[in-house]
Amino acid sequence: MSSTEPQRQRIDNAYCSIARTVDLVGDRWRFLILREALLGGVEKYADFERALGIAPNILADRLNTLVEGGILEKRQYREAGARPRYSYHPTPAGAQLKIVLAALQQWGDGYCPPPTGATIDRETIDDHRSVRVGFIDEDDRPRDIDEVTFVRSANYPSDNPR
């Protein structure tokens, strides 16, 4: 949790992948930064600031958190006549969060859509076919949401009631 975020009770993250992930990417601004980086191709600090209307101190803090968490990487660049600056690029782990963002967007379009309808479509690059986020089993078959459950593994601590 970054220094500018409000304090909140922490969940035992040692055993919960969801809690650990939310601690890293679950802040509103981090999700919106990831949206711009992964869906909008934004890389430069000033472009994030402009696209989001975010205060510079909050942007710097959230970008640092995402870099420290291995979600984005900083790359130095220099434009002619200017001082060196940094751009921000998704790491391979960060690029995988495109699935999370797509799932949030898909849910939002279905359950709290904008008045004018969806503003972003998900489609394949090659033939522009519409795609949706879902569950795929180990045989690469799509599975309906009602066919999926979460089961505690042998690694789940028996003394942890969560």
mmCIF file of C-alpha atoms in Angstrom:
data_model
loop_
_atom_site.group_PDB
_atom_site.id
_atom_site.type_symbol
_atom_site.label_atom_id
_atom_site.label_comp_id
_atom_site.label_asym_id
_atom_site.label_seq_id
_atom_site.Cartn_x
_atom_site.Cartn_y
_atom_site.Cartn_z
ATOM 1 C CA MET A 1 0.000 0.000 0.000
ATOM 2 C CA SER A 2 1.463 3.362 -0.962
ATOM 3 C CA SER A 3 2.017 6.254 1.382
ATOM 4 C CA THR A 4 -0.727 8.493 -0.052
ATOM 5 C CA GLU A 5 -3.492 5.888 0.195
ATOM 6 C CA PRO A 6 -5.843 5.817 3.192
ATOM 7 C CA GLN A 7 -5.001 3.260 5.849
ATOM 8 C CA ARG A 8 -7.216 0.166 5.859
ATOM 9 C CA GLN A 9 -7.309 -3.126 7.643
ATOM 10 C CA ARG A 10 -5.038 -5.603 5.892
ATOM 11 C CA ILE A 11 -6.157 -9.115 5.045
ATOM 12 C CA ASP A 12 -3.760 -11.986 5.651
ATOM 13 C CA ASN A 13 -2.198 -11.934 2.176
ATOM 14 C CA ALA A 14 0.137 -14.855 2.716
ATOM 15 C CA TYR A 15 -2.551 -17.287 1.583
ATOM 16 C CA CYS A 16 -4.892 -15.232 -0.581
ATOM 17 C CA SER A 17 -3.856 -14.478 -4.156
ATOM 18 C CA ILE A 18 -6.837 -12.159 -4.582
ATOM 19 C CA ALA A 19 -5.856 -10.053 -1.550
ATOM 20 C CA ARG A 20 -2.223 -9.837 -2.707
ATOM 21 C CA THR A 21 -3.308 -8.794 -6.203
ATOM 22 C CA VAL A 22 -5.746 -6.184 -4.901
ATOM 23 C CA ASP A 23 -2.986 -4.746 -2.692
ATOM 24 C CA LEU A 24 -0.854 -4.316 -5.815
ATOM 25 C CA VAL A 25 -3.354 -3.186 -8.465
ATOM 26 C CA GLY A 26 -6.654 -2.597 -6.670
ATOM 27 C CA ASP A 27 -6.544 1.168 -6.232
ATOM 28 C CA ARG A 28 -8.793 3.170 -8.604
ATOM 29 C CA TRP A 29 -5.882 5.158 -10.027
ATOM 30 C CA ARG A 30 -3.712 2.079 -10.620
ATOM 31 C CA PHE A 31 -6.522 0.413 -12.561
ATOM 32 C CA LEU A 32 -6.984 3.543 -14.666
ATOM 33 C CA ILE A 33 -3.222 3.843 -15.266
ATOM 34 C CA LEU A 34 -3.237 0.208 -16.398
ATOM 35 C CA ARG A 35 -6.230 0.915 -18.645
ATOM 36 C CA GLU A 36 -4.310 3.704 -20.355
ATOM 37 C CA ALA A 37 -1.102 1.645 -20.622
ATOM 38 C CA LEU A 38 -2.684 -1.625 -21.770
ATOM 39 C CA LEU A 39 -5.669 -0.460 -23.797
ATOM 40 C CA GLY A 40 -4.615 3.023 -24.854
ATOM 41 C CA GLY A 41 -0.888 2.586 -25.443
ATOM 42 C CA VAL A 42 -0.025 5.502 -23.131
ATOM 43 C CA GLU A 43 3.639 5.461 -22.048
ATOM 44 C CA LYS A 44 4.712 8.976 -21.051
ATOM 45 C CA TYR A 45 4.089 10.557 -17.653
ATOM 46 C CA ALA A 46 2.561 13.724 -19.142
ATOM 47 C CA ASP A 47 0.218 11.630 -21.287
ATOM 48 C CA PHE A 48 -1.002 9.668 -18.241
ATOM 49 C CA GLU A 49 -1.504 12.940 -16.382
ATOM 50 C CA ARG A 50 -3.459 14.460 -19.290
ATOM 51 C CA ALA A 51 -5.569 11.355 -19.997
ATOM 52 C CA LEU A 52 -6.542 10.823 -16.367
ATOM 53 C CA GLY A 53 -6.632 14.326 -14.919
ATOM 54 C CA ILE A 54 -4.680 12.953 -11.966
ATOM 55 C CA ALA A 55 -2.600 15.017 -9.536
ATOM 56 C CA PRO A 56 1.149 14.683 -10.226
ATOM 57 C CA ASN A 57 2.007 13.422 -6.725
ATOM 58 C CA ILE A 58 -0.644 10.688 -6.924
ATOM 59 C CA LEU A 59 0.418 9.690 -10.445
ATOM 60 C CA ALA A 60 4.076 9.465 -9.419
ATOM 61 C CA ASP A 61 3.164 7.363 -6.367
ATOM 62 C CA ARG A 62 0.937 4.966 -8.320
ATOM 63 C CA LEU A 63 3.432 4.569 -11.171
ATOM 64 C CA ASN A 64 6.180 3.801 -8.636
ATOM 65 C CA THR A 65 3.960 1.195 -6.965
ATOM 66 C CA LEU A 66 3.282 -0.488 -10.326
ATOM 67 C CA VAL A 67 6.999 -0.426 -11.209
ATOM 68 C CA GLU A 68 8.013 -1.818 -7.797
ATOM 69 C CA GLY A 69 5.357 -4.529 -8.176
ATOM 70 C CA GLY A 70 6.741 -5.672 -11.536
ATOM 71 C CA ILE A 71 3.648 -4.565 -13.476
ATOM 72 C CA LEU A 72 5.278 -1.688 -15.385
ATOM 73 C CA GLU A 73 8.905 -0.999 -16.221
ATOM 74 C CA LYS A 74 10.542 2.413 -16.512
ATOM 75 C CA ARG A 75 12.603 3.244 -19.595
ATOM 76 C CA GLN A 76 14.626 6.401 -19.904
ATOM 77 C CA TYR A 77 14.221 8.488 -23.064
ATOM 78 C CA ARG A 78 15.283 11.944 -24.127
ATOM 79 C CA GLU A 79 13.607 14.229 -26.608
ATOM 80 C CA ALA A 80 15.788 16.707 -28.485
ATOM 81 C CA GLY A 81 16.749 19.634 -26.268
ATOM 82 C CA ALA A 82 14.989 18.243 -23.190
ATOM 83 C CA ARG A 83 16.169 16.591 -19.995
ATOM 84 C CA PRO A 84 15.994 12.805 -19.686
ATOM 85 C CA ARG A 85 12.544 11.484 -18.787
ATOM 86 C CA TYR A 86 10.956 8.081 -18.246
ATOM 87 C CA SER A 87 8.292 6.172 -20.075
ATOM 88 C CA TYR A 88 6.311 3.299 -18.579
ATOM 89 C CA HIS A 89 5.734 -0.025 -20.308
ATOM 90 C CA PRO A 90 3.854 -3.153 -19.251
ATOM 91 C CA THR A 91 6.026 -6.093 -18.247
ATOM 92 C CA PRO A 92 4.899 -9.576 -19.347
ATOM 93 C CA ALA A 93 3.127 -9.893 -15.964
ATOM 94 C CA GLY A 94 1.520 -6.494 -16.479
ATOM 95 C CA ALA A 95 0.340 -7.438 -19.965
ATOM 96 C CA GLN A 96 -1.557 -10.375 -18.451
ATOM 97 C CA LEU A 97 -3.698 -7.875 -16.537
ATOM 98 C CA LYS A 98 -5.383 -7.056 -19.861
ATOM 99 C CA ILE A 99 -7.576 -10.080 -19.081
ATOM 100 C CA VAL A 100 -8.560 -8.570 -15.715
ATOM 101 C CA LEU A 101 -9.336 -5.197 -17.291
ATOM 102 C CA ALA A 102 -11.369 -6.879 -20.040
ATOM 103 C CA ALA A 103 -13.355 -8.823 -17.432
ATOM 104 C CA LEU A 104 -14.079 -5.605 -15.501
ATOM 105 C CA GLN A 105 -15.073 -3.828 -18.711
ATOM 106 C CA GLN A 106 -17.288 -6.736 -19.809
ATOM 107 C CA TRP A 107 -19.002 -6.786 -16.402
ATOM 108 C CA GLY A 108 -19.426 -2.996 -16.455
ATOM 109 C CA ASP A 109 -20.993 -3.082 -19.926
ATOM 110 C CA GLY A 110 -23.453 -5.711 -18.718
ATOM 111 C CA TYR A 111 -24.359 -4.411 -15.274
ATOM 112 C CA CYS A 112 -23.633 -0.664 -15.230
ATOM 113 C CA PRO A 113 -23.368 0.382 -18.878
ATOM 114 C CA PRO A 114 -22.898 3.962 -19.982
ATOM 115 C CA PRO A 115 -26.164 5.584 -21.179
ATOM 116 C CA THR A 116 -25.036 5.525 -24.807
ATOM 117 C CA GLY A 117 -23.867 1.893 -24.706
ATOM 118 C CA ALA A 118 -20.450 0.243 -24.692
ATOM 119 C CA THR A 119 -17.568 2.531 -25.607
ATOM 120 C CA ILE A 120 -14.941 -0.158 -26.201
ATOM 121 C CA ASP A 121 -15.353 -3.441 -28.062
ATOM 122 C CA ARG A 122 -13.099 -6.440 -27.536
ATOM 123 C CA GLU A 123 -12.155 -8.139 -30.798
ATOM 124 C CA THR A 124 -9.445 -10.264 -32.369
ATOM 125 C CA ILE A 125 -6.660 -8.419 -34.170
ATOM 126 C CA ASP A 126 -6.628 -10.561 -37.310
ATOM 127 C CA ASP A 127 -10.287 -10.931 -38.288
ATOM 128 C CA HIS A 128 -12.030 -8.463 -35.923
ATOM 129 C CA ARG A 129 -14.247 -11.115 -34.358
ATOM 130 C CA SER A 130 -15.917 -10.123 -31.091
ATOM 131 C CA VAL A 131 -14.496 -11.822 -27.986
ATOM 132 C CA ARG A 132 -15.602 -12.150 -24.381
ATOM 133 C CA VAL A 133 -13.754 -13.033 -21.220
ATOM 134 C CA GLY A 134 -14.610 -16.397 -19.714
ATOM 135 C CA PHE A 135 -13.384 -19.604 -18.168
ATOM 136 C CA ILE A 136 -11.427 -22.088 -20.289
ATOM 137 C CA ASP A 137 -10.765 -25.606 -18.983
ATOM 138 C CA GLU A 138 -7.513 -27.537 -19.320
ATOM 139 C CA ASP A 139 -8.754 -29.021 -22.624
ATOM 140 C CA ASP A 140 -9.233 -25.476 -24.006
ATOM 141 C CA ARG A 141 -13.027 -25.707 -23.864
ATOM 142 C CA PRO A 142 -15.044 -22.667 -22.778
ATOM 143 C CA ARG A 143 -17.007 -23.328 -19.589
ATOM 144 C CA ASP A 144 -20.129 -21.515 -18.444
ATOM 145 C CA ILE A 145 -19.784 -19.465 -15.264
ATOM 146 C CA ASP A 146 -22.246 -21.797 -13.493
ATOM 147 C CA GLU A 147 -19.900 -24.732 -14.196
ATOM 148 C CA VAL A 148 -16.992 -23.175 -12.285
ATOM 149 C CA THR A 149 -16.353 -23.163 -8.562
ATOM 150 C CA PHE A 150 -13.417 -22.239 -6.353
ATOM 151 C CA VAL A 151 -11.994 -25.110 -4.298
ATOM 152 C CA ARG A 152 -9.425 -24.832 -1.525
ATOM 153 C CA SER A 153 -6.218 -26.642 -2.442
ATOM 154 C CA ALA A 154 -4.078 -28.784 -0.161
ATOM 155 C CA ASN A 155 -1.976 -25.653 0.432
ATOM 156 C CA TYR A 156 -4.866 -23.793 2.051
ATOM 157 C CA PRO A 157 -4.089 -23.382 5.752
ATOM 158 C CA SER A 158 -6.454 -25.381 7.944
ATOM 159 C CA ASP A 159 -6.251 -22.779 10.722
ATOM 160 C CA ASN A 160 -7.337 -19.937 8.397
ATOM 161 C CA PRO A 161 -11.151 -19.694 8.221
ATOM 162 C CA ARG A 162 -11.148 -17.469 5.088
#
